[in-house]
Coordinates of C-alpha atoms and ligand atoms in Angstrom, one line a residue:
X1 CA -7.3 32.3 48.6
X2 CA -7.8 35.8 49.8
X3 CA -9.8 38.0 47.4
X4 CA -10.4 41.7 47.6
X5 CA -13.9 42.4 46.3
X6 CA -14.1 46.0 45.2
X7 CA -17.6 47.3 44.8
X8 CA -18.1 50.6 42.9
X9 CA -21.2 52.7 42.7
X10 CA -23.8 51.3 40.3
X11 CA -27.2 49.7 40.5
X12 CA -25.5 46.3 40.1
X13 CA -23.7 46.8 43.4
X14 CA -26.4 44.6 45.1
X15 CA -25.4 41.7 42.8
X16 CA -21.9 41.8 44.4
X17 CA -23.6 40.5 47.7
X18 CA -24.5 37.1 46.1
X19 CA -21.1 37.1 44.3
X20 CA -19.3 37.4 47.7
X21 CA -21.3 34.4 48.9
X22 CA -20.4 32.4 45.9
X23 CA -16.7 33.1 46.4
X24 CA -16.9 32.2 50.0
X25 CA -18.7 28.9 49.1
X26 CA -15.7 28.2 46.8
X27 CA -13.5 28.4 49.8
X28 CA -12.1 31.9 49.5
X29 CA -11.8 34.6 52.1
X30 CA -13.4 37.9 50.9
X31 CA -12.4 41.4 52.0
X32 CA -15.0 43.8 50.7
X33 CA -13.9 47.3 49.8
X34 CA -16.7 49.8 48.8
X35 CA -16.3 53.2 47.1
X36 CA -18.3 56.1 48.5
X37 CA -20.8 55.8 45.6
X38 CA -21.3 52.1 46.2
X39 CA -22.5 52.9 49.7
X40 CA -25.3 54.9 48.1
X41 CA -26.6 51.6 46.6
X42 CA -25.9 49.0 49.2
X43 CA -25.0 49.4 53.0
X44 CA -21.6 48.1 54.1
X45 CA -23.4 46.1 56.7
X46 CA -24.7 43.7 54.0
X47 CA -21.1 42.8 53.0
X48 CA -19.8 42.7 56.6
X49 CA -22.6 40.2 57.5
X50 CA -21.9 38.1 54.4
X51 CA -18.0 38.0 54.6
X52 CA -17.6 38.2 58.4
X53 CA -15.2 41.1 58.0
X54 CA -15.4 44.8 58.5
X55 CA -15.9 46.5 55.1
X56 CA -13.3 49.0 54.1
X57 CA -15.1 52.1 52.9
X58 CA -12.5 54.9 52.7
X59 CA -8.9 55.6 52.9
X60 CA -9.1 56.7 56.5
X61 CA -11.2 53.8 57.8
X62 CA -9.5 50.6 59.2
X63 CA -10.6 47.0 58.7
X64 CA -7.9 45.9 61.0
X65 CA -8.7 45.0 64.6
X66 CA -5.1 46.1 65.2
X67 CA -5.5 49.7 66.3
X68 CA -1.7 50.3 65.9
X69 CA -1.9 49.7 62.1
X70 CA -2.0 53.0 60.5
X71 CA -5.1 53.3 58.3
X72 CA -3.1 55.6 55.9
X73 CA -0.9 52.7 54.9
X74 CA -3.5 49.9 55.2
X75 CA -4.0 49.7 51.4
X76 CA -0.4 48.4 51.2
X77 CA -1.1 45.7 53.9
X78 CA -4.3 44.6 52.1
X79 CA -2.5 44.6 48.7
X80 CA 0.3 42.5 50.1
X81 CA -1.9 39.9 51.9
X82 CA -4.4 39.4 49.0
X83 CA -4.2 37.0 46.1
X84 CA -6.6 38.6 43.7
X85 CA -8.4 41.9 43.2
X86 CA -11.9 41.6 41.8
X87 CA -14.0 44.7 41.1
X88 CA -17.7 44.0 40.4
X89 CA -19.4 46.1 39.4
X90 CA -16.6 48.3 37.9
X91 CA -18.1 51.6 36.9
X92 CA -16.8 53.7 34.0
X93 CA -15.3 56.0 36.6
X94 CA -13.4 53.2 38.4
X95 CA -12.1 51.9 35.1
X96 CA -10.9 55.4 34.1
X97 CA -9.2 55.9 37.5
X98 CA -7.4 52.4 37.2
X99 CA -6.4 53.1 33.6
X100 CA -4.9 56.4 34.4
X101 CA -3.5 55.7 37.9
X102 CA -5.6 58.1 39.9
X103 CA -5.5 57.2 43.6
X104 CA -8.2 59.3 45.4
X105 CA -9.9 56.6 47.4
X106 CA -9.1 53.2 49.1
X107 CA -10.0 51.1 46.1
X108 CA -8.0 53.1 43.5
X109 CA -5.0 53.3 45.9
X110 CA -5.2 49.6 46.6
X111 CA -5.2 48.9 42.8
X112 CA -1.9 50.8 42.4
X113 CA -0.3 49.0 45.3
X114 CA -1.5 45.5 44.2
X115 CA 0.8 43.2 42.3
X116 CA -1.5 40.1 41.8
X117 CA -4.1 39.2 39.2
X118 CA -6.9 41.8 38.6
X119 CA -10.4 40.8 37.3
X120 CA -12.8 43.6 36.4
X121 CA -16.5 43.1 35.7
X122 CA -17.8 46.4 34.3
X123 CA -21.5 47.4 34.5
X124 CA -22.9 50.7 33.2
X125 CA -25.2 52.3 30.6
X126 CA -24.6 50.9 27.1
X127 CA -23.6 54.3 25.7
X128 CA -21.1 54.7 28.5
X129 CA -19.7 51.2 27.8
X130 CA -19.4 51.9 24.0
X131 CA -18.0 55.5 24.5
X132 CA -14.5 55.9 22.9
X133 CA -13.1 56.9 26.3
X134 CA -14.3 53.7 28.0
X135 CA -13.2 51.5 25.1
X136 CA -9.7 53.1 25.3
X137 CA -9.6 52.6 29.1
X138 CA -10.7 48.9 28.8
X139 CA -8.1 48.3 26.1
X140 CA -5.4 49.8 28.2
X141 CA -6.4 47.6 31.2
X142 CA -6.5 44.5 29.1
X143 CA -3.1 45.3 27.7
X144 CA -1.9 45.4 31.3
X145 CA -2.9 41.8 31.5
X146 CA -6.0 42.3 33.5
X147 CA -9.0 40.1 32.9
X148 CA -12.1 42.1 31.8
X149 CA -15.4 40.1 32.1
X150 CA -17.5 41.8 29.4
X151 CA -20.9 42.9 30.5
X152 CA -24.0 41.1 29.1
X153 CA -26.6 42.5 26.7
X154 CA -29.9 43.2 28.4
X155 CA -32.4 45.8 29.6
X156 CA -30.5 48.3 31.7
X157 CA -31.6 50.2 34.8
X158 CA -31.8 53.4 32.6
X159 CA -34.5 51.8 30.4
X160 CA -32.3 51.1 27.4
X161 CA -31.3 47.8 25.9
X162 CA -27.7 46.9 25.0
X163 CA -24.4 45.8 26.5
X164 CA -23.7 47.1 30.0
X165 CA -25.4 44.6 32.4
X166 CA -23.1 43.1 35.0
X167 CA -22.1 39.6 33.7
X168 CA -23.8 36.7 35.5
X169 CA -22.0 35.7 38.7
X170 CA -21.1 32.2 37.4
X171 CA -19.0 33.9 34.6
X172 CA -17.3 36.3 37.0
X173 CA -16.5 33.4 39.5
X174 CA -15.1 31.3 36.6
X175 CA -12.8 34.2 35.5
X176 CA -11.6 34.5 39.1
X177 CA -10.8 30.8 39.4
X178 CA -9.0 30.9 36.1
X179 CA -7.0 33.9 37.1
X180 CA -6.0 32.2 40.4
X181 CA -4.6 29.1 38.6
X182 CA -0.9 29.0 38.9
X183 CA 0.5 30.6 35.7
X184 CA 2.1 28.2 33.3
X185 CA 5.8 28.9 33.1
X186 CA 6.1 26.9 29.9
X187 CA 8.4 29.4 28.3
X188 CA 10.9 29.5 31.1
X189 CA 14.4 29.3 29.6
X190 CA 13.4 30.8 26.2
X191 CA 14.5 34.2 25.0
X192 CA 11.9 35.7 22.7
X193 CA 13.1 38.4 20.3
X194 CA 9.9 40.1 19.3
X195 CA 9.2 43.0 16.9
X196 CA 6.0 45.1 17.2
X197 CA 4.5 48.3 16.0
X198 CA 5.0 50.2 12.7
X199 CA 8.1 51.7 11.3
X200 CA 8.3 55.4 10.3
X201 CA 10.3 56.3 7.1
X202 CA 11.1 60.0 7.0
X203 CA 10.2 62.0 3.9
X204 CA 11.5 65.3 5.3
X205 CA 12.0 66.7 8.9
X206 CA 8.3 66.9 9.5
X207 CA 6.7 64.0 7.5
X208 CA 7.1 60.2 7.3
X209 CA 5.6 57.1 5.7
X210 CA 4.0 54.6 8.1
X211 CA 1.0 52.3 8.5
X212 CA -1.8 51.7 10.9
X213 CA -0.1 49.2 13.3
X214 CA -0.8 50.2 17.0
X215 CA 1.6 47.6 18.4
X216 CA -1.2 46.0 20.4
X217 CA -0.7 42.6 19.0
X218 CA 3.0 42.6 19.5
X219 CA 2.7 44.0 23.0
X220 CA 0.1 41.4 23.9
X221 CA 2.5 38.7 22.7
X222 CA 5.3 40.3 24.9
X223 CA 3.0 40.3 28.0
X224 CA 1.9 36.7 27.4
X225 CA 5.4 35.5 26.9
X226 CA 6.6 37.2 30.1
X227 CA 3.7 35.8 32.0
X228 CA 4.7 32.4 30.7
X229 CA 8.3 32.8 32.0
X230 CA 10.2 33.9 28.8
X231 CA 12.8 36.5 28.7
X232 CA 11.5 39.1 26.1
X233 CA 13.5 41.5 24.0
X234 CA 10.9 43.8 22.5
X235 CA 12.1 45.8 19.4
X236 CA 9.3 48.3 19.0
X237 CA 8.4 50.9 16.4
X238 CA 6.8 54.1 17.7
X239 CA 3.6 53.3 19.5
X240 CA 1.5 54.8 22.3
X241 CA 1.7 51.8 24.6
X242 CA 3.2 51.1 28.0
X243 CA 5.9 48.5 27.6
X244 CA 5.1 45.3 29.6
X245 CA 7.0 45.3 32.9
X246 CA 10.0 43.1 32.5
X247 CA 10.4 43.3 28.8
X248 CA 13.7 44.6 27.5
X249 CA 12.5 47.4 25.3
X250 CA 14.5 48.6 22.3
X251 CA 12.9 51.6 20.6
X252 CA 13.4 52.1 16.9
X253 CA 12.0 54.3 14.2
X254 CA 12.8 53.1 10.7
X255 CA 13.0 49.7 9.1
X256 CA 16.8 50.0 8.9
X257 CA 16.9 50.7 12.7
X258 CA 14.6 47.7 13.3
X259 CA 16.9 45.5 11.2
X260 CA 20.0 46.6 13.0
X261 CA 18.3 46.2 16.5
X262 CA 17.1 42.7 15.6
X263 CA 20.5 41.5 14.4
X264 CA 22.3 43.1 17.4
X265 CA 20.1 40.8 19.7
X266 CA 19.9 37.8 17.5
X267 CA 22.6 35.8 19.4
X268 CA 20.5 35.9 22.6
X269 CA 17.3 34.7 21.0
X270 CA 15.9 31.1 20.9
X271 CA 12.6 32.2 19.3
X272 CA 12.0 35.2 17.0
X273 CA 8.5 36.6 16.4
X274 CA 8.2 39.2 13.6
X275 CA 4.9 40.9 14.4
X276 CA 6.0 44.4 13.4
X277 CA 4.3 46.0 10.4
X278 CA 7.6 47.0 8.7
X279 CA 7.3 49.6 5.9
X280 CA 8.2 47.8 2.6
X281 CA 9.4 51.1 1.0
X282 CA 11.0 54.3 2.1
X283 CA 11.6 57.6 0.3
X284 CA 14.8 57.2 -1.7
X285 CA 16.0 60.5 -0.4
X286 CA 15.2 62.2 2.9
X287 CA 14.9 65.9 2.2
X288 CA 17.0 68.0 4.5
X289 CA 14.4 70.7 4.7
X290 CA 10.6 70.7 4.8
X291 CA 9.3 70.1 1.2
X292 CA 7.4 73.3 0.3
X293 CA 4.0 73.4 -1.5
X294 CA 4.4 74.7 -5.1
X295 CA 0.7 74.2 -6.1
X296 CA 1.8 71.4 -8.4
X297 CA 2.0 67.7 -8.0
X298 CA 5.0 66.2 -6.0
X299 CA 6.5 62.9 -6.8
X300 CA 8.3 60.7 -4.2
X301 CA 10.6 58.1 -5.4
X302 CA 10.4 55.0 -3.1
X303 CA 13.1 52.4 -2.5
X304 CA 12.7 49.0 -0.8
X305 CA 13.5 48.8 2.9
X306 CA 15.6 45.8 4.2
X307 CA 13.5 42.7 4.3
X308 CA 14.3 41.7 7.9
X309 CA 12.3 38.5 7.9
X310 CA 13.9 37.2 4.7
X311 CA 17.4 38.0 6.2
X312 CA 16.4 36.2 9.5
X313 CA 15.3 33.2 7.3
X314 CA 18.9 32.9 6.1
X315 CA 20.7 33.6 9.4
X316 CA 18.3 32.1 12.0
X317 CA 20.3 28.9 12.7
X318 CA 18.2 26.6 14.8
X319 CA 16.1 29.3 16.3
X320 CA 12.3 29.1 15.9
X321 CA 11.3 31.8 13.4
X322 CA 7.7 33.1 13.3
X323 CA 6.6 35.5 10.7
X324 CA 3.3 37.4 10.3
X325 CA 1.4 38.1 7.2
X326 CA -1.1 40.9 7.0
X327 CA -3.3 40.3 3.9
X328 CA -6.5 41.7 2.6
X329 CA -7.3 38.5 0.5
X330 CA -6.1 35.0 -0.3
X331 CA -4.9 34.6 3.3
X332 CA -4.0 30.9 3.2
X333 CA -2.2 31.1 -0.2
X334 CA -0.1 34.2 0.6
X335 CA 0.8 33.0 4.2
X336 CA 1.9 29.7 2.9
X337 CA 4.1 31.3 0.3
X338 CA 5.7 33.5 2.9
X339 CA 6.3 30.5 5.1
X340 CA 8.5 28.9 2.4
X341 CA 10.0 32.0 0.9
X342 CA 11.2 33.4 4.2
X343 CA 12.2 30.0 5.7
X344 CA 9.9 30.4 8.7
X345 CA 8.6 27.6 11.0
X346 CA 5.2 29.2 11.1
X347 CA 3.4 32.3 9.8
X348 CA 0.5 34.0 11.6
X349 CA -1.9 35.1 8.9
X350 CA -3.9 38.1 9.8
X351 CA -6.8 39.1 7.6
X352 CA -6.7 42.9 7.7
X353 CA -8.9 45.7 6.3
X354 CA -12.1 44.7 8.2
X355 CA -13.4 46.5 11.2
X356 CA -13.0 44.9 14.6
X357 CA -9.9 42.8 14.0
X358 CA -6.3 43.4 12.7
X359 CA -4.7 46.8 12.9
X360 CA -5.5 49.0 15.9
X361 CA -8.5 47.0 17.2
X362 CA -8.7 45.3 20.7
X363 CA -9.5 41.9 19.1
X364 CA -7.9 39.8 16.4
X365 CA -8.6 36.8 14.3
X366 CA -5.7 34.9 12.9
X367 CA -4.9 31.6 11.3
X368 CA -1.5 29.8 11.5
X369 CA 0.3 28.3 8.6
X370 CA 2.6 25.5 9.6
X371 CA 5.4 23.6 7.8
X372 CA 3.2 20.4 8.0
X373 CA 0.8 22.1 5.5
X374 CA -1.8 22.7 8.3
X375 CA -3.7 25.9 8.4
X376 CA -5.1 26.3 11.9
X377 CA -7.7 28.9 12.5
X378 CA -7.8 30.6 16.0
X379 CA -11.2 31.9 17.2
X380 CA -11.7 35.7 17.2
X381 CA -10.7 36.9 20.7
X382 CA -8.9 39.7 22.5
X383 CA -5.3 40.2 21.3
X384 CA -4.1 38.8 24.7
X385 CA -6.1 35.6 24.2
X386 CA -4.9 35.3 20.6
X387 CA -1.3 35.9 21.8
X388 CA -1.6 32.9 24.2
X389 CA -3.0 30.8 21.3
X390 CA 0.0 31.7 19.1
X391 CA 2.4 30.9 21.9
X392 CA 0.7 27.5 22.4
X393 CA 1.6 26.7 18.8
X394 CA 5.2 28.0 19.2
X395 CA 5.6 25.8 22.3
X396 CA 4.8 22.7 20.2
X397 CA 7.6 23.8 17.8
X398 CA 10.1 24.3 20.6
X399 CA 9.2 20.9 22.1
X400 CA 9.6 19.2 18.7
X401 CA 13.0 20.8 18.0
X402 CA 16.4 19.8 19.4
X403 CA 17.5 22.8 21.4
X404 CA 20.7 24.6 21.6
Ligands
PMT501 O1 -0.1 46.4 15.8 P1 -1.7 46.1 15.7 O2 -2.5 47.4 15.5 O3 -2.1 45.3 17.0 O4 -1.9 45.2 14.5 C1 -1.4 43.9 14.4 C2 -0.9 43.6 13.0 C3 -2.0 43.5 12.0 C4 0.2 44.6 12.6 C5 -0.1 42.2 13.1 O5 -1.0 41.3 13.5 C6 0.4 41.8 11.8 O6 -0.2 41.2 10.9 N1 1.8 42.1 11.6 C7 2.5 41.9 10.3 C8 2.3 43.1 9.4 C9 3.1 43.1 8.1 O7 3.9 43.9 7.9 O8 2.8 42.0 7.4 P2 3.5 41.8 5.9 O9 2.7 40.8 5.3 O10 3.6 43.1 5.2 O11 4.9 41.3 6.3 C10 5.2 39.9 6.4 C11 6.2 39.6 7.5 O12 7.5 40.2 7.0 C12 6.0 40.2 8.8 O13 6.4 39.3 9.8 C13 6.8 41.5 8.8 O14 7.3 41.8 10.2 C14 8.0 41.1 8.0 N2 8.7 42.2 7.2 C15 8.0 42.9 6.3 C16 8.7 43.9 5.6 C17 10.0 44.1 5.8 N3 10.7 45.1 5.2 N4 10.7 43.4 6.7 C18 10.0 42.4 7.4 O15 10.6 41.7 8.2

């Protein structure tokens, strides 16, 4: 396979030399692309000698022996000819540029033109790695389906100890080999109707009731299902996420709008996944004007919203129905009750209210309640990995059921 090895400017840049040798030993062709900052740490000649190819160092240099190929469009050619883009080390700056679509050098321009799998191996100071800006950029890149090989803990060049050291080459190469495996298309032929995100229930023209769902779990499921060949109809509450390319996005605001959108698309669906955190109550009356402060207490009368999952349980036909249960205690018991009460095939039980998993976080830890009485725990992992684990269980249900 042809791999583009992007090297950005950090002390770990020298480790990319051995990495390129390991990739070549595994039978790959490696085209090195260095940022200007990387050249401050290692000379391009090192990579040219190891890979046997001219190293691309900037947008106006050409690796092609063909003098007629315009260097200004070469990133498109490299993007089209390559099977995988690996960036190791990926600095905070490179991650930020990729996350936000900046294209001011060859590597960042190539990234935008590239359509294949992307593997990123970050390395930086531990405070930079843990900074909210870097965390947000890494989350965004993961949501796009890229593989991020987390850095190791260790003593860093700056003299501190913590996470930030480039992962061992074996781990990076293993991630590359996994990413190059032909994608399973085991959901080809299935249409997944998926709800994600929160709902917003208006109080007056400027206020609403909502919850902490970011949509990340649902969008990770959408991306995983698309990658595995499904048609995905994504009914989404208001979130700050890019919809996965290829998903048929239906935006909604309130629980009632989500209910209507779900039932408008029910006929097309073979599998329904209710990941959305639907508000259970809405204000009984939406005030026409902003409610003014009076200095005294204000009471809101709340009324239940439509229970979409319960209604689906009645009208699902032979479709696979997957509910979620966000609970702060008694996970097994409450999820099992929902499984029966809502007539689901399975319920994904999500313990919420702890930092690091559940609402808003990058990672999640769930258990799956099945009709057989089993309660299967999935290991804590990124929402994308958890999404694939959930789909693996859904697949078993689709295989066991007579299909329409
Ligand atoms: O979006 P993230 O920040 O990534 O967080 C992910 C998550 C925690 C929101 C997600 O993993 C999750 O647990 N989603 C379900 C949240 C929820 O509303 O749980 P619940 O126990 O209140 O509802 C049970 C089920 O009924 C859910 O499938 C829900 O979609 C459905 N429901 C609830 C109320 C209602 N009126 N109609 C419904 O269909």
